């Protein structure tokens, strides 16, 4: 793993929100980026910790669709706040919403 600390935070958050069995299934079978965001923001983490763990942990996930070599993570901020409320992935072919990006923990 490239970022074991970030993955530990993600796993802990998924377990806290969904329980052990569902968290394990989400990591192995996959989940949307939107589902990960919802879980991270529902866990007992500061907003900053949640965003940091997600962005740092992305390198340890298999991402579908294949993004190619050039992509950029875009932060979506809430109205009149500096809090990240969503993540999008920009590629040369367009921007993918968090609900359109599927993540599975790499083996």
mmCIF file with all atom_site columns, C-alpha atoms in Angstrom:
data_model
loop_
_atom_site.group_PDB
_atom_site.id
_atom_site.type_symbol
_atom_site.label_atom_id
_atom_site.label_alt_id
_atom_site.label_comp_id
_atom_site.label_asym_id
_atom_site.label_entity_id
_atom_site.label_seq_id
_atom_site.pdbx_PDB_ins_code
_atom_site.Cartn_x
_atom_site.Cartn_y
_atom_site.Cartn_z
_atom_site.occupancy
_atom_site.B_iso_or_equiv
_atom_site.pdbx_formal_charge
_atom_site.auth_seq_id
_atom_site.auth_comp_id
_atom_site.auth_asym_id
_atom_site.auth_atom_id
_atom_site.pdbx_PDB_model_num
ATOM 1   C CA . UNK A 1 1   ? 0.000   0.000  0.000   1.00 0.00 ? 1   UNK A CA 1
ATOM 2   C CA . UNK A 1 2   ? 1.177   3.468  -0.825  1.00 0.00 ? 2   UNK A CA 1
ATOM 3   C CA . UNK A 1 3   ? -0.758  5.233  1.942   1.00 0.00 ? 3   UNK A CA 1
ATOM 4   C CA . UNK A 1 4   ? -1.505  2.784  4.773   1.00 0.00 ? 4   UNK A CA 1
ATOM 5   C CA . UNK A 1 5   ? -2.421  5.524  7.252   1.00 0.00 ? 5   UNK A CA 1
ATOM 6   C CA . UNK A 1 6   ? -5.047  6.956  4.914   1.00 0.00 ? 6   UNK A CA 1
ATOM 7   C CA . UNK A 1 7   ? -6.449  3.493  4.194   1.00 0.00 ? 7   UNK A CA 1
ATOM 8   C CA . UNK A 1 8   ? -6.653  2.786  7.935   1.00 0.00 ? 8   UNK A CA 1
ATOM 9   C CA . UNK A 1 9   ? -8.736  5.954  8.398   1.00 0.00 ? 9   UNK A CA 1
ATOM 10  C CA . UNK A 1 10  ? -10.991 4.994  5.463   1.00 0.00 ? 10  UNK A CA 1
ATOM 11  C CA . UNK A 1 11  ? -11.494 1.448  6.752   1.00 0.00 ? 11  UNK A CA 1
ATOM 12  C CA . UNK A 1 12  ? -12.253 2.730  10.231  1.00 0.00 ? 12  UNK A CA 1
ATOM 13  C CA . UNK A 1 13  ? -14.803 5.225  8.882   1.00 0.00 ? 13  UNK A CA 1
ATOM 14  C CA . UNK A 1 14  ? -16.496 2.598  6.707   1.00 0.00 ? 14  UNK A CA 1
ATOM 15  C CA . UNK A 1 15  ? -16.714 0.220  9.678   1.00 0.00 ? 15  UNK A CA 1
ATOM 16  C CA . UNK A 1 16  ? -18.091 2.938  11.914  1.00 0.00 ? 16  UNK A CA 1
ATOM 17  C CA . UNK A 1 17  ? -20.806 3.912  9.434   1.00 0.00 ? 17  UNK A CA 1
ATOM 18  C CA . UNK A 1 18  ? -21.673 0.533  7.858   1.00 0.00 ? 18  UNK A CA 1
ATOM 19  C CA . UNK A 1 19  ? -20.353 -2.173 10.180  1.00 0.00 ? 19  UNK A CA 1
ATOM 20  C CA . UNK A 1 20  ? -17.579 -4.708 9.530   1.00 0.00 ? 20  UNK A CA 1
ATOM 21  C CA . UNK A 1 21  ? -19.294 -6.923 6.952   1.00 0.00 ? 21  UNK A CA 1
ATOM 22  C CA . UNK A 1 22  ? -20.577 -4.131 4.724   1.00 0.00 ? 22  UNK A CA 1
ATOM 23  C CA . UNK A 1 23  ? -17.278 -2.223 5.000   1.00 0.00 ? 23  UNK A CA 1
ATOM 24  C CA . UNK A 1 24  ? -15.362 -5.333 3.922   1.00 0.00 ? 24  UNK A CA 1
ATOM 25  C CA . UNK A 1 25  ? -17.732 -5.856 0.997   1.00 0.00 ? 25  UNK A CA 1
ATOM 26  C CA . UNK A 1 26  ? -17.377 -2.209 -0.081  1.00 0.00 ? 26  UNK A CA 1
ATOM 27  C CA . UNK A 1 27  ? -13.587 -2.455 -0.053  1.00 0.00 ? 27  UNK A CA 1
ATOM 28  C CA . UNK A 1 28  ? -13.431 -5.767 -1.927  1.00 0.00 ? 28  UNK A CA 1
ATOM 29  C CA . UNK A 1 29  ? -16.417 -5.524 -4.287  1.00 0.00 ? 29  UNK A CA 1
ATOM 30  C CA . UNK A 1 30  ? -16.238 -1.768 -4.754  1.00 0.00 ? 30  UNK A CA 1
ATOM 31  C CA . UNK A 1 31  ? -18.174 1.401  -4.012  1.00 0.00 ? 31  UNK A CA 1
ATOM 32  C CA . UNK A 1 32  ? -18.758 4.702  -5.711  1.00 0.00 ? 32  UNK A CA 1
ATOM 33  C CA . UNK A 1 33  ? -16.651 7.667  -4.772  1.00 0.00 ? 33  UNK A CA 1
ATOM 34  C CA . UNK A 1 34  ? -19.924 9.299  -3.662  1.00 0.00 ? 34  UNK A CA 1
ATOM 35  C CA . UNK A 1 35  ? -20.525 6.424  -1.198  1.00 0.00 ? 35  UNK A CA 1
ATOM 36  C CA . UNK A 1 36  ? -17.021 6.847  0.195   1.00 0.00 ? 36  UNK A CA 1
ATOM 37  C CA . UNK A 1 37  ? -17.541 10.590 0.586   1.00 0.00 ? 37  UNK A CA 1
ATOM 38  C CA . UNK A 1 38  ? -20.838 10.050 2.423   1.00 0.00 ? 38  UNK A CA 1
ATOM 39  C CA . UNK A 1 39  ? -19.244 7.549  4.801   1.00 0.00 ? 39  UNK A CA 1
ATOM 40  C CA . UNK A 1 40  ? -16.210 9.718  5.475   1.00 0.00 ? 40  UNK A CA 1
ATOM 41  C CA . UNK A 1 41  ? -18.317 12.783 6.259   1.00 0.00 ? 41  UNK A CA 1
ATOM 42  C CA . UNK A 1 42  ? -20.599 10.672 8.500   1.00 0.00 ? 42  UNK A CA 1
ATOM 43  C CA . UNK A 1 43  ? -17.707 9.237  10.518  1.00 0.00 ? 43  UNK A CA 1
ATOM 44  C CA . UNK A 1 44  ? -16.368 10.913 13.649  1.00 0.00 ? 44  UNK A CA 1
ATOM 45  C CA . UNK A 1 45  ? -13.612 12.749 11.786  1.00 0.00 ? 45  UNK A CA 1
ATOM 46  C CA . UNK A 1 46  ? -12.928 16.391 11.273  1.00 0.00 ? 46  UNK A CA 1
ATOM 47  C CA . UNK A 1 47  ? -13.751 17.587 7.799   1.00 0.00 ? 47  UNK A CA 1
ATOM 48  C CA . UNK A 1 48  ? -10.060 18.119 7.111   1.00 0.00 ? 48  UNK A CA 1
ATOM 49  C CA . UNK A 1 49  ? -9.152  14.573 8.239   1.00 0.00 ? 49  UNK A CA 1
ATOM 50  C CA . UNK A 1 50  ? -11.850 13.051 6.033   1.00 0.00 ? 50  UNK A CA 1
ATOM 51  C CA . UNK A 1 51  ? -10.781 14.953 2.923   1.00 0.00 ? 51  UNK A CA 1
ATOM 52  C CA . UNK A 1 52  ? -7.092  14.252 3.548   1.00 0.00 ? 52  UNK A CA 1
ATOM 53  C CA . UNK A 1 53  ? -7.678  10.507 3.995   1.00 0.00 ? 53  UNK A CA 1
ATOM 54  C CA . UNK A 1 54  ? -9.760  10.289 0.821   1.00 0.00 ? 54  UNK A CA 1
ATOM 55  C CA . UNK A 1 55  ? -7.308  12.195 -1.357  1.00 0.00 ? 55  UNK A CA 1
ATOM 56  C CA . UNK A 1 56  ? -4.260  10.417 0.068   1.00 0.00 ? 56  UNK A CA 1
ATOM 57  C CA . UNK A 1 57  ? -5.929  7.003  -0.148  1.00 0.00 ? 57  UNK A CA 1
ATOM 58  C CA . UNK A 1 58  ? -7.026  7.175  -3.789  1.00 0.00 ? 58  UNK A CA 1
ATOM 59  C CA . UNK A 1 59  ? -3.671  5.804  -4.966  1.00 0.00 ? 59  UNK A CA 1
ATOM 60  C CA . UNK A 1 60  ? -4.460  2.512  -3.209  1.00 0.00 ? 60  UNK A CA 1
ATOM 61  C CA . UNK A 1 61  ? -7.743  1.966  -5.053  1.00 0.00 ? 61  UNK A CA 1
ATOM 62  C CA . UNK A 1 62  ? -8.458  0.550  -8.478  1.00 0.00 ? 62  UNK A CA 1
ATOM 63  C CA . UNK A 1 63  ? -10.519 3.262  -10.145 1.00 0.00 ? 63  UNK A CA 1
ATOM 64  C CA . UNK A 1 64  ? -13.167 2.547  -12.765 1.00 0.00 ? 64  UNK A CA 1
ATOM 65  C CA . UNK A 1 65  ? -13.530 3.797  -15.426 1.00 0.00 ? 65  UNK A CA 1
ATOM 66  C CA . UNK A 1 66  ? -9.859  3.749  -16.306 1.00 0.00 ? 66  UNK A CA 1
ATOM 67  C CA . UNK A 1 67  ? -8.748  7.360  -16.031 1.00 0.00 ? 67  UNK A CA 1
ATOM 68  C CA . UNK A 1 68  ? -5.530  6.977  -17.986 1.00 0.00 ? 68  UNK A CA 1
ATOM 69  C CA . UNK A 1 69  ? -2.342  8.687  -16.923 1.00 0.00 ? 69  UNK A CA 1
ATOM 70  C CA . UNK A 1 70  ? -3.602  12.260 -16.809 1.00 0.00 ? 70  UNK A CA 1
ATOM 71  C CA . UNK A 1 71  ? -6.332  13.154 -14.350 1.00 0.00 ? 71  UNK A CA 1
ATOM 72  C CA . UNK A 1 72  ? -6.918  15.735 -11.678 1.00 0.00 ? 72  UNK A CA 1
ATOM 73  C CA . UNK A 1 73  ? -8.989  15.660 -8.510  1.00 0.00 ? 73  UNK A CA 1
ATOM 74  C CA . UNK A 1 74  ? -11.349 18.618 -8.292  1.00 0.00 ? 74  UNK A CA 1
ATOM 75  C CA . UNK A 1 75  ? -12.816 19.773 -4.991  1.00 0.00 ? 75  UNK A CA 1
ATOM 76  C CA . UNK A 1 76  ? -16.414 20.970 -4.883  1.00 0.00 ? 76  UNK A CA 1
ATOM 77  C CA . UNK A 1 77  ? -17.028 23.449 -2.068  1.00 0.00 ? 77  UNK A CA 1
ATOM 78  C CA . UNK A 1 78  ? -20.281 24.184 -0.251  1.00 0.00 ? 78  UNK A CA 1
ATOM 79  C CA . UNK A 1 79  ? -22.130 27.450 -0.706  1.00 0.00 ? 79  UNK A CA 1
ATOM 80  C CA . UNK A 1 80  ? -20.403 30.214 1.240   1.00 0.00 ? 80  UNK A CA 1
ATOM 81  C CA . UNK A 1 81  ? -17.978 27.795 2.905   1.00 0.00 ? 81  UNK A CA 1
ATOM 82  C CA . UNK A 1 82  ? -14.507 26.435 2.499   1.00 0.00 ? 82  UNK A CA 1
ATOM 83  C CA . UNK A 1 83  ? -15.683 22.890 3.275   1.00 0.00 ? 83  UNK A CA 1
ATOM 84  C CA . UNK A 1 84  ? -15.310 20.310 0.542   1.00 0.00 ? 84  UNK A CA 1
ATOM 85  C CA . UNK A 1 85  ? -18.705 18.712 -0.094  1.00 0.00 ? 85  UNK A CA 1
ATOM 86  C CA . UNK A 1 86  ? -17.865 16.566 -3.116  1.00 0.00 ? 86  UNK A CA 1
ATOM 87  C CA . UNK A 1 87  ? -14.986 15.418 -5.303  1.00 0.00 ? 87  UNK A CA 1
ATOM 88  C CA . UNK A 1 88  ? -14.877 15.174 -9.085  1.00 0.00 ? 88  UNK A CA 1
ATOM 89  C CA . UNK A 1 89  ? -12.212 13.777 -11.361 1.00 0.00 ? 89  UNK A CA 1
ATOM 90  C CA . UNK A 1 90  ? -11.204 15.807 -14.395 1.00 0.00 ? 90  UNK A CA 1
ATOM 91  C CA . UNK A 1 91  ? -9.688  13.970 -17.350 1.00 0.00 ? 91  UNK A CA 1
ATOM 92  C CA . UNK A 1 92  ? -8.822  15.110 -20.867 1.00 0.00 ? 92  UNK A CA 1
ATOM 93  C CA . UNK A 1 93  ? -12.116 13.508 -21.971 1.00 0.00 ? 93  UNK A CA 1
ATOM 94  C CA . UNK A 1 94  ? -14.283 15.354 -19.434 1.00 0.00 ? 94  UNK A CA 1
ATOM 95  C CA . UNK A 1 95  ? -15.160 15.522 -15.754 1.00 0.00 ? 95  UNK A CA 1
ATOM 96  C CA . UNK A 1 96  ? -16.584 12.559 -13.852 1.00 0.00 ? 96  UNK A CA 1
ATOM 97  C CA . UNK A 1 97  ? -18.956 13.106 -10.947 1.00 0.00 ? 97  UNK A CA 1
ATOM 98  C CA . UNK A 1 98  ? -18.304 11.177 -7.731  1.00 0.00 ? 98  UNK A CA 1
ATOM 99  C CA . UNK A 1 99  ? -21.301 8.913  -8.402  1.00 0.00 ? 99  UNK A CA 1
ATOM 100 C CA . UNK A 1 100 ? -19.729 7.862  -11.727 1.00 0.00 ? 100 UNK A CA 1
ATOM 101 C CA . UNK A 1 101 ? -16.379 6.795  -10.263 1.00 0.00 ? 101 UNK A CA 1
ATOM 102 C CA . UNK A 1 102 ? -16.098 3.280  -8.817  1.00 0.00 ? 102 UNK A CA 1
ATOM 103 C CA . UNK A 1 103 ? -13.393 2.369  -6.278  1.00 0.00 ? 103 UNK A CA 1
ATOM 104 C CA . UNK A 1 104 ? -12.105 -1.035 -5.183  1.00 0.00 ? 104 UNK A CA 1
ATOM 105 C CA . UNK A 1 105 ? -9.200  -1.511 -2.811  1.00 0.00 ? 105 UNK A CA 1
ATOM 106 C CA . UNK A 1 106 ? -6.233  -2.874 -4.763  1.00 0.00 ? 106 UNK A CA 1
ATOM 107 C CA . UNK A 1 107 ? -5.108  -6.338 -3.733  1.00 0.00 ? 107 UNK A CA 1
#
